[in-house]
mmCIF file of C-alpha atoms in Angstrom:
data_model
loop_
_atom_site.group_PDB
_atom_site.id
_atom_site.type_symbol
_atom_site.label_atom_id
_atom_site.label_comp_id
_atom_site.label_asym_id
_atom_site.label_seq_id
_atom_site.Cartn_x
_atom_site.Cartn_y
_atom_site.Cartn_z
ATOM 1 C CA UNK A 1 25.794 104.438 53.535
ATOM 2 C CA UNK A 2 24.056 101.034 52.011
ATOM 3 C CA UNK A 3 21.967 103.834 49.673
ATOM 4 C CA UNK A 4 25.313 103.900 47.873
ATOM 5 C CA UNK A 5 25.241 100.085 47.016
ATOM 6 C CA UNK A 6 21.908 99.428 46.263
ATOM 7 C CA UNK A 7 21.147 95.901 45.326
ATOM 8 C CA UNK A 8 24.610 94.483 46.388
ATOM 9 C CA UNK A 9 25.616 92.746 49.405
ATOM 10 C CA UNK A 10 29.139 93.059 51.093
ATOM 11 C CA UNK A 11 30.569 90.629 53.489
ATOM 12 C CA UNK A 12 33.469 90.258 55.578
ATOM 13 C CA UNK A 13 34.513 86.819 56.532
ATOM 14 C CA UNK A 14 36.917 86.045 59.528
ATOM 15 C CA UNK A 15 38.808 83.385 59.812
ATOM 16 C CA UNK A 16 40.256 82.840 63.580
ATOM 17 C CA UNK A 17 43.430 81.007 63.746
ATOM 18 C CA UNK A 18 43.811 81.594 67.681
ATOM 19 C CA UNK A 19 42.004 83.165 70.354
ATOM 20 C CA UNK A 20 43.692 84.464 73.085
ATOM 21 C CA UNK A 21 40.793 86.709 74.050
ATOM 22 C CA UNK A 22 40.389 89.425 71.946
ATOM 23 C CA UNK A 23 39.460 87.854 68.687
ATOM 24 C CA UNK A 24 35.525 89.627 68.681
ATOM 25 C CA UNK A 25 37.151 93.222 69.235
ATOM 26 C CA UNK A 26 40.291 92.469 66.613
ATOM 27 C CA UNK A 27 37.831 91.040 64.011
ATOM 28 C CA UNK A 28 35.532 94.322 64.392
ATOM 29 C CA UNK A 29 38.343 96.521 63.834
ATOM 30 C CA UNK A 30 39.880 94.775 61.081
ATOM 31 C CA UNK A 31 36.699 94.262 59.159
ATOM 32 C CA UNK A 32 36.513 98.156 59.504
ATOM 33 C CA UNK A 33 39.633 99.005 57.781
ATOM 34 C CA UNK A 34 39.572 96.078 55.226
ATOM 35 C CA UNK A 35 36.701 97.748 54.078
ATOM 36 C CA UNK A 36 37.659 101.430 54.608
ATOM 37 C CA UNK A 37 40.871 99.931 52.526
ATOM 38 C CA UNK A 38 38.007 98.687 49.739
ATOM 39 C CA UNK A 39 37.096 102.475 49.409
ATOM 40 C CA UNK A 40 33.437 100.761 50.487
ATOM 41 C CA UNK A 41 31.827 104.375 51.851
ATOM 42 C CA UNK A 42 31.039 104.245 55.507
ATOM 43 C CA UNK A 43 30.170 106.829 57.843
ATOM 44 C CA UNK A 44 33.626 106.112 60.188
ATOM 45 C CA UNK A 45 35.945 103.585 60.840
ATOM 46 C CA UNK A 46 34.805 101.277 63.902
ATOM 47 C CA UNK A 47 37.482 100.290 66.714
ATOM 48 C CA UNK A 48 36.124 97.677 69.419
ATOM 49 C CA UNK A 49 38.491 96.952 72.486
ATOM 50 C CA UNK A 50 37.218 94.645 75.918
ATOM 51 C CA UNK A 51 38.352 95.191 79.432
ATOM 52 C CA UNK A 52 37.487 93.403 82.400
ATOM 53 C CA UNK A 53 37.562 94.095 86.074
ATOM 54 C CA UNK A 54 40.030 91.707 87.506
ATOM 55 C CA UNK A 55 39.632 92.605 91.689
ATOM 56 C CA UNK A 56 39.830 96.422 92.464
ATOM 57 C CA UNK A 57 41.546 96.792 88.944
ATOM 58 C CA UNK A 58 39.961 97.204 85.077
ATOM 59 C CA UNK A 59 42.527 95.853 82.448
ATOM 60 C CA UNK A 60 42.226 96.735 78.764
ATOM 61 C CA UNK A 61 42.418 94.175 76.226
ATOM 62 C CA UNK A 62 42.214 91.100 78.366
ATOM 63 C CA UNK A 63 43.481 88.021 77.651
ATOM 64 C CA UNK A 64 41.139 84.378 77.737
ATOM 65 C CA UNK A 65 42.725 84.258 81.084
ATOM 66 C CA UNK A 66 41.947 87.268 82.310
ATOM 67 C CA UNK A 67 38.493 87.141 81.106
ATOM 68 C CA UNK A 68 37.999 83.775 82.826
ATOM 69 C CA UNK A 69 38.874 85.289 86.019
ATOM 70 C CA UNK A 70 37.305 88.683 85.998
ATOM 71 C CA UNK A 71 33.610 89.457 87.908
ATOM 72 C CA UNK A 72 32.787 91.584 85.162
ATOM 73 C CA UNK A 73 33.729 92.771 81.570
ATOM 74 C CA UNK A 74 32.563 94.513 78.546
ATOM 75 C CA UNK A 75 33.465 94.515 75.081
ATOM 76 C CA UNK A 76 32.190 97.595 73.631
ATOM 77 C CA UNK A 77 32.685 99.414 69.582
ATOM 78 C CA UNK A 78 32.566 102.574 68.826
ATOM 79 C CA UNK A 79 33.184 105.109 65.699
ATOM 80 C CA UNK A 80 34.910 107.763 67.870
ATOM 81 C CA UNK A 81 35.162 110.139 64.873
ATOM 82 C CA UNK A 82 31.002 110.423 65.221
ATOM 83 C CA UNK A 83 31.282 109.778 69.001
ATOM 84 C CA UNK A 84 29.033 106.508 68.578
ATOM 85 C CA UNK A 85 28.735 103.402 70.454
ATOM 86 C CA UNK A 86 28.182 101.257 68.099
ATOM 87 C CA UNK A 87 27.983 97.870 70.303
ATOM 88 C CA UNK A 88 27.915 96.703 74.001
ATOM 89 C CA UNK A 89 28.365 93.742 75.496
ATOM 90 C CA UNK A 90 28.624 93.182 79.222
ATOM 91 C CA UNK A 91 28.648 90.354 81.318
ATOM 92 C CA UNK A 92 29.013 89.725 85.416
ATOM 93 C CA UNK A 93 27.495 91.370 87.879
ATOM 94 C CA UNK A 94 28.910 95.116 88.857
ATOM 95 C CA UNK A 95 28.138 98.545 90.340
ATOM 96 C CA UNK A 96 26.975 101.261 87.946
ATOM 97 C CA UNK A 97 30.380 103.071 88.836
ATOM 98 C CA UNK A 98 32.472 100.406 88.011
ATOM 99 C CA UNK A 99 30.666 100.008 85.153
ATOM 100 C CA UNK A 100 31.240 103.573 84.170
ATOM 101 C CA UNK A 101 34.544 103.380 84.981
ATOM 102 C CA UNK A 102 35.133 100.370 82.478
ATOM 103 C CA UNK A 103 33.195 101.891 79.506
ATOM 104 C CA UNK A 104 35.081 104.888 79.744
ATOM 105 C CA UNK A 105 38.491 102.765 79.905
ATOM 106 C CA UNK A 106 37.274 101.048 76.748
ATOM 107 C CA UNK A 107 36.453 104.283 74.865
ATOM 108 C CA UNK A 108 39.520 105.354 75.476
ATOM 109 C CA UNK A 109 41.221 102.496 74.043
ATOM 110 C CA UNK A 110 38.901 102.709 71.239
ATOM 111 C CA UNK A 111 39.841 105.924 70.557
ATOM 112 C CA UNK A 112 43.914 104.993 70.893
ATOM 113 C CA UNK A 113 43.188 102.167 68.388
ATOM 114 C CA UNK A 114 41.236 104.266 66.327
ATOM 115 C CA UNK A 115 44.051 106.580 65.766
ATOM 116 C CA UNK A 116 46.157 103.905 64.975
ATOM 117 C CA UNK A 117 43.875 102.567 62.386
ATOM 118 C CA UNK A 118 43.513 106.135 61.086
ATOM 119 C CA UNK A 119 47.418 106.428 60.876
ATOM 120 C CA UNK A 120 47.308 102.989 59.139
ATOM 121 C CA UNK A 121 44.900 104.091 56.312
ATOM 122 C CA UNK A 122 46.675 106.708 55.646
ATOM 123 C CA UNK A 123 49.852 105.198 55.142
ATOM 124 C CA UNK A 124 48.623 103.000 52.935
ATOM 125 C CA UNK A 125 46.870 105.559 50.770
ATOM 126 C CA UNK A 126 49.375 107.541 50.566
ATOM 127 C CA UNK A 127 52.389 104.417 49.085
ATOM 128 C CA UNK A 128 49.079 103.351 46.979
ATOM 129 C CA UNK A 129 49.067 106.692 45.157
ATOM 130 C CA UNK A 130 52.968 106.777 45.128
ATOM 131 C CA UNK A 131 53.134 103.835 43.193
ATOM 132 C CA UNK A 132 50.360 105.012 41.067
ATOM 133 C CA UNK A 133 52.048 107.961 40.007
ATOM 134 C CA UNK A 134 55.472 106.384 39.230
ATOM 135 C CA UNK A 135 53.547 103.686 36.682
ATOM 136 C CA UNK A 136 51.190 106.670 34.948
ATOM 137 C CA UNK A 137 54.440 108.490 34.616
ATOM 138 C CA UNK A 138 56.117 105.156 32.818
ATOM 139 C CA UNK A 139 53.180 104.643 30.890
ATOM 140 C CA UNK A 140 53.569 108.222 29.611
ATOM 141 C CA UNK A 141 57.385 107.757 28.955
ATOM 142 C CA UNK A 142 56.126 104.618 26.916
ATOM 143 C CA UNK A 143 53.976 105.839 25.009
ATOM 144 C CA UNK A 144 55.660 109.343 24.187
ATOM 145 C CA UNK A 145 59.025 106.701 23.003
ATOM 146 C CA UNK A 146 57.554 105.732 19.669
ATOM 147 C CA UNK A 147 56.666 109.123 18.747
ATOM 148 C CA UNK A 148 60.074 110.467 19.375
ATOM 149 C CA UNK A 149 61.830 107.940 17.105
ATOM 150 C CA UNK A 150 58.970 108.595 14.763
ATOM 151 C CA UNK A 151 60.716 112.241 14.842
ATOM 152 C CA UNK A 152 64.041 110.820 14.492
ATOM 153 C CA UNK A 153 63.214 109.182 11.398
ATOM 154 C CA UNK A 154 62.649 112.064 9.954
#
């Protein structure tokens, strides 16, 4: 929705203070809800998650370890809201099923995390206009406290 900002630029800086081998799909994610969080307008939130096929197996969020070792892996992101992949990255060689087979595993995961981040937002939203309320209504008790001794006066 960049028609909404026209002329401006946003950014979203990441600073990595450890990598243990998620830091690409973490960043991704938390970039989308500091901005969600920022009320910037965007068409959904965007959750990212990496797997790897590690032998017969796919794992889900892999570690640097893991990754190391695996044939194969993906980190994909997705707005599952819109049902969008929004990035792909693959690397190793492997079969179009097991391929399949991990893309699916990360939308899933995507879609787990995007809940989360959903559940998150919300949250925060909802002690943001908590604490709203409570200071409009002690600004109101403020202001009406003059006035009443006014009245007293008389």
């Amino acid at each position: 929705q960049l028609h909404e900002y026209p002329k401006s630029l946003i950014s979203v800086h990441v600073t990595i203070l450890d990598d243990d081998g998620g830091a690409l799909p973490a960043a991704v994610s938390c970039a989308s809800v500091a901005l969600a969080d920022a009320s910037i307008l965007m068409y959904g939130l965007v959750a990212a998650c990496n797997c790897a096929a590690l032998g017969d197996a796919t794992a889900l969020d892999c570690t640097s370890a893991e990754l190391g070792a695996a044939s194969a892996g993906l980190t994909l992101a997705c707005m599952p809201a819109l049902d969008r992949v929004t990035y792909l990255r693959e690397f190793g060689a492997v079969g179009f099923g097991k391929l399949t087979a991990s893309m699916q595993l990360a939308l899933q995961g995507c879609a787990a995390l995007h809940a989360q981040m959903r559940a998150a937002l919300e949250s925060s939203l909802e002690k943001r206009a908590a604490k709203e309320a409570k200071a409009s209504k002690k600004r109101a008790h403020a202001e009406a406290a003059p006035d009443a001794e006014r009245e007293a006066e008389k």
